[in-house]
Amino acid sequence: MISKLHIRVMRYEDVPALAKIVGRLWRFDWTNGQLNDLAARVYFRRCMTQQNYVRVAVWDGQVVGAILADTKYQKKERSYDVWQLLVAKAALAVRPGGRHLLKQLNERSEIDERLLANLQRREFLGEIVLLMVDPEYQNLGIGRELMHTVAEYWDAAPVDKVYLFTAVATTGHFYRQHGFQESQHEQIDWQTAPQPRRLTGYLYTGHVHDLAADTAHHLLVD
């Protein structure tokens, strides 16, 4: 089955499909599909401004996932992505309820910054900005293959300590399988329709050599 998978560099024509995956994974608005799609595009565009490494997973010709990473000492060419983020924010802001969603997205970023406050950031030269696989294509080894690509990249960079954020508790098992440990977490309450919900942000940290060794082990036994 994994022979159907192809990992390649991202093309900008992949962005709509990738933003759609974001919207399916993280429901920013449960009642309005269009608002959810616009918020997902903002979230993805924000991630694009924070990365300098992207690989896309293509399954049988269809874009089904991606990994975005940041090597802190390498330069980012952000001007185009920053401009596209501003365009995406403007498109969301003019819709009824859009400004509220933008506020929520900012609150998500604030959680990440608070979680980083107690981390010795100079020691952590790598960040997994975003790792995602379309819900219909999960449990096929795609996330593991994406993780393997960045592990190889960082091993050669070189990068040792890395971190990532997630707001999905169930992904913790996957990250622990790949050598990460939960460092800390923080909660906020969101006023969302049809009812408020609690969002928990998690910070995971790890070493690239553990990540690379674990992914290599899985490739041998899976």
Short mmCIF file of C-alpha atoms in Angstrom, two decimals:
data_model
loop_
_atom_site.label_atom_id
_atom_site.label_comp_id
_atom_site.label_asym_id
_atom_site.label_seq_id
_atom_site.Cartn_x
_atom_site.Cartn_y
_atom_site.Cartn_z
CA MET A 1 0.00 0.00 0.00
CA ILE A 2 2.77 2.45 0.89
CA SER A 3 3.96 2.19 -2.73
CA LYS A 4 1.10 4.56 -3.59
CA LEU A 5 2.78 7.28 -1.50
CA HIS A 6 5.08 9.93 -2.94
CA ILE A 7 6.78 12.60 -0.80
CA ARG A 8 7.81 15.73 -2.70
CA VAL A 9 8.52 19.44 -2.35
CA MET A 10 5.40 21.57 -2.00
CA ARG A 11 4.07 23.45 -4.99
CA TYR A 12 1.99 26.57 -4.48
CA GLU A 13 -0.89 24.97 -6.37
CA ASP A 14 -1.02 22.49 -3.45
CA VAL A 15 -2.15 25.21 -1.03
CA PRO A 16 -5.96 24.91 -1.56
CA ALA A 17 -5.86 21.14 -0.98
CA LEU A 18 -3.64 21.52 2.09
CA ALA A 19 -5.85 24.24 3.56
CA LYS A 20 -8.86 21.94 3.05
CA ILE A 21 -7.09 19.24 5.07
CA VAL A 22 -6.48 21.77 7.86
CA GLY A 23 -10.19 22.57 7.90
CA ARG A 24 -11.14 18.90 8.13
CA LEU A 25 -8.71 18.24 10.97
CA TRP A 26 -9.34 21.36 13.08
CA ARG A 27 -12.93 22.54 12.96
CA PHE A 28 -12.64 26.28 13.56
CA ASP A 29 -16.37 26.77 12.99
CA TRP A 30 -18.83 23.87 13.27
CA THR A 31 -21.83 25.76 11.88
CA ASN A 32 -20.48 27.53 8.80
CA GLY A 33 -18.40 25.57 6.31
CA GLN A 34 -17.27 28.65 4.41
CA LEU A 35 -16.03 30.37 7.57
CA ASN A 36 -14.27 27.18 8.58
CA ASP A 37 -12.50 27.02 5.21
CA LEU A 38 -11.40 30.65 5.44
CA ALA A 39 -10.09 30.19 8.99
CA ALA A 40 -8.25 27.05 7.88
CA ARG A 41 -6.58 29.02 5.10
CA VAL A 42 -5.45 31.67 7.62
CA TYR A 43 -4.06 28.98 9.90
CA PHE A 44 -2.17 27.28 7.08
CA ARG A 45 -0.84 30.57 5.72
CA ARG A 46 0.39 31.47 9.20
CA CYS A 47 2.24 28.17 9.38
CA MET A 48 3.80 28.92 6.00
CA THR A 49 5.33 32.13 7.38
CA GLN A 50 7.04 30.12 10.13
CA GLN A 51 8.77 27.42 8.06
CA ASN A 52 11.80 26.90 5.84
CA TYR A 53 11.17 23.23 5.01
CA VAL A 54 8.02 21.74 3.47
CA ARG A 55 7.26 18.29 2.12
CA VAL A 56 3.91 17.15 0.76
CA ALA A 57 2.48 13.62 0.84
CA VAL A 58 0.77 12.54 -2.38
CA TRP A 59 -1.21 9.29 -2.30
CA ASP A 60 -2.09 7.82 -5.66
CA GLY A 61 -1.88 11.29 -7.21
CA GLN A 62 -3.85 13.13 -4.50
CA VAL A 63 -2.40 15.56 -1.94
CA VAL A 64 -3.16 13.99 1.45
CA GLY A 65 -0.78 15.59 3.95
CA ALA A 66 2.27 17.69 4.66
CA ILE A 67 5.01 18.48 7.13
CA LEU A 68 6.29 22.03 7.70
CA ALA A 69 9.43 22.55 9.76
CA ASP A 70 11.66 25.40 10.84
CA THR A 71 15.42 25.19 11.29
CA LYS A 72 16.02 28.22 13.46
CA TYR A 73 19.46 29.21 12.17
CA GLN A 74 18.43 29.04 8.50
CA LYS A 75 16.98 32.01 6.67
CA LYS A 76 13.30 32.14 5.76
CA GLU A 77 12.06 33.88 2.62
CA ARG A 78 8.75 35.07 4.04
CA SER A 79 7.63 38.07 1.98
CA TYR A 80 5.26 36.16 -0.33
CA ASP A 81 3.84 34.04 2.50
CA VAL A 82 3.35 37.06 4.75
CA TRP A 83 1.46 38.80 1.96
CA GLN A 84 -0.73 35.74 1.39
CA LEU A 85 -1.44 35.55 5.12
CA LEU A 86 -2.63 39.17 5.11
CA VAL A 87 -4.89 38.42 2.13
CA ALA A 88 -6.34 35.37 3.90
CA LYS A 89 -6.94 37.36 7.09
CA ALA A 90 -8.71 40.12 5.16
CA ALA A 91 -10.97 37.59 3.41
CA LEU A 92 -11.97 36.14 6.78
CA ALA A 93 -12.35 39.47 8.58
CA VAL A 94 -15.01 40.82 6.19
CA ARG A 95 -17.34 37.83 6.79
CA PRO A 96 -19.87 37.86 9.64
CA GLY A 97 -18.21 36.10 12.54
CA GLY A 98 -14.81 36.29 10.86
CA ARG A 99 -13.23 38.72 13.30
CA HIS A 100 -14.20 36.44 16.18
CA LEU A 101 -12.44 33.53 14.48
CA LEU A 102 -9.36 35.66 13.90
CA LYS A 103 -9.31 36.46 17.62
CA GLN A 104 -9.47 32.74 18.40
CA LEU A 105 -6.61 32.01 16.04
CA ASN A 106 -4.54 34.67 17.78
CA GLU A 107 -5.36 33.05 21.13
CA ARG A 108 -4.01 29.75 19.81
CA SER A 109 -0.74 31.48 18.95
CA GLU A 110 -0.62 33.11 22.38
CA ILE A 111 -0.86 29.67 24.02
CA ASP A 112 2.19 28.57 22.02
CA GLU A 113 4.17 31.61 23.13
CA ARG A 114 3.30 31.01 26.78
CA LEU A 115 4.32 27.37 26.50
CA LEU A 116 7.67 28.45 25.08
CA ALA A 117 8.32 30.88 27.92
CA ASN A 118 9.94 28.23 30.14
CA LEU A 119 11.85 26.48 27.36
CA GLN A 120 15.56 27.06 26.85
CA ARG A 121 14.89 28.13 23.28
CA ARG A 122 18.54 28.53 22.27
CA GLU A 123 19.02 24.80 22.71
CA PHE A 124 16.14 23.92 20.38
CA LEU A 125 17.14 24.55 16.78
CA GLY A 126 14.24 22.76 15.09
CA GLU A 127 10.45 23.05 15.21
CA ILE A 128 7.81 20.95 13.52
CA VAL A 129 5.44 23.76 12.63
CA LEU A 130 2.72 21.54 11.18
CA LEU A 131 2.28 17.81 10.57
CA MET A 132 -1.03 16.71 9.11
CA VAL A 133 -2.63 13.83 7.23
CA ASP A 134 -6.12 13.89 5.74
CA PRO A 135 -8.52 11.96 8.05
CA GLU A 136 -9.44 9.60 5.20
CA TYR A 137 -5.78 8.60 4.77
CA GLN A 138 -4.67 8.16 8.35
CA ASN A 139 -3.25 4.91 9.76
CA LEU A 140 -1.48 4.16 6.46
CA GLY A 141 2.01 5.16 7.60
CA ILE A 142 1.89 8.57 5.89
CA GLY A 143 2.60 10.61 9.02
CA ARG A 144 5.54 8.35 9.83
CA GLU A 145 7.00 8.82 6.35
CA LEU A 146 6.65 12.59 6.61
CA MET A 147 8.37 12.50 10.00
CA HIS A 148 11.15 10.40 8.49
CA THR A 149 11.89 13.02 5.83
CA VAL A 150 12.41 15.82 8.34
CA ALA A 151 14.40 13.53 10.66
CA GLU A 152 16.83 12.80 7.83
CA TYR A 153 16.99 16.48 6.92
CA TRP A 154 17.73 17.58 10.48
CA ASP A 155 20.21 14.79 11.06
CA ALA A 156 22.30 16.20 8.20
CA ALA A 157 21.69 19.89 9.04
CA PRO A 158 22.71 19.24 11.89
CA VAL A 159 19.98 19.83 14.48
CA ASP A 160 19.72 18.09 17.86
CA LYS A 161 16.86 19.30 20.07
CA VAL A 162 13.47 20.03 18.49
CA TYR A 163 9.93 20.85 19.60
CA LEU A 164 6.37 21.01 18.35
CA PHE A 165 2.94 22.19 19.43
CA THR A 166 -0.35 20.39 19.13
CA ALA A 167 -3.88 21.14 20.29
CA VAL A 168 -5.05 17.54 19.75
CA ALA A 169 -4.52 15.29 22.76
CA THR A 170 -4.91 12.09 20.73
CA THR A 171 -1.81 12.88 18.66
CA GLY A 172 0.34 12.54 21.78
CA HIS A 173 0.65 8.77 21.32
CA PHE A 174 2.00 9.25 17.79
CA TYR A 175 4.57 11.80 18.90
CA ARG A 176 5.69 9.69 21.85
CA GLN A 177 6.18 6.78 19.46
CA HIS A 178 8.60 9.00 17.55
CA GLY A 179 10.75 9.99 20.50
CA PHE A 180 8.94 13.11 21.74
CA GLN A 181 7.93 13.77 25.33
CA GLU A 182 5.21 16.13 26.55
CA SER A 183 6.92 19.11 28.14
CA GLN A 184 3.89 21.08 29.32
CA HIS A 185 0.36 22.08 28.41
CA GLU A 186 -2.07 24.95 28.92
CA GLN A 187 -5.83 25.40 28.52
CA ILE A 188 -8.12 28.21 27.41
CA ASP A 189 -11.91 28.37 27.00
CA TRP A 190 -13.23 29.30 23.56
CA GLN A 191 -16.62 30.91 23.07
CA THR A 192 -17.67 28.91 20.02
CA ALA A 193 -20.99 27.96 18.47
CA PRO A 194 -23.08 26.02 19.29
CA GLN A 195 -21.41 25.90 22.72
CA PRO A 196 -18.14 26.94 24.35
CA ARG A 197 -15.28 24.45 24.23
CA ARG A 198 -11.96 24.11 25.98
CA LEU A 199 -8.76 24.15 23.96
CA THR A 200 -5.60 22.61 25.36
CA GLY A 201 -2.24 23.39 23.83
CA TYR A 202 0.59 20.88 24.26
CA LEU A 203 4.34 21.38 23.90
CA TYR A 204 6.42 18.32 22.98
CA THR A 205 10.21 18.17 22.88
CA GLY A 206 12.66 15.60 21.56
CA HIS A 207 16.04 14.79 20.04
CA VAL A 208 16.58 14.26 16.34
CA HIS A 209 18.72 11.15 16.89
CA ASP A 210 15.81 9.52 18.79
CA LEU A 211 13.40 10.61 16.09
CA ALA A 212 15.60 9.29 13.29
CA ALA A 213 16.25 6.00 15.09
CA ASP A 214 12.56 5.46 15.79
CA THR A 215 11.42 6.16 12.24
CA ALA A 216 14.14 3.87 10.88
CA HIS A 217 12.95 1.10 13.21
CA HIS A 218 9.38 1.45 12.02
CA LEU A 219 10.47 1.38 8.39
CA LEU A 220 12.21 -1.93 9.05
CA VAL A 221 9.37 -3.64 10.90
CA ASP A 222 6.19 -2.21 9.35
#
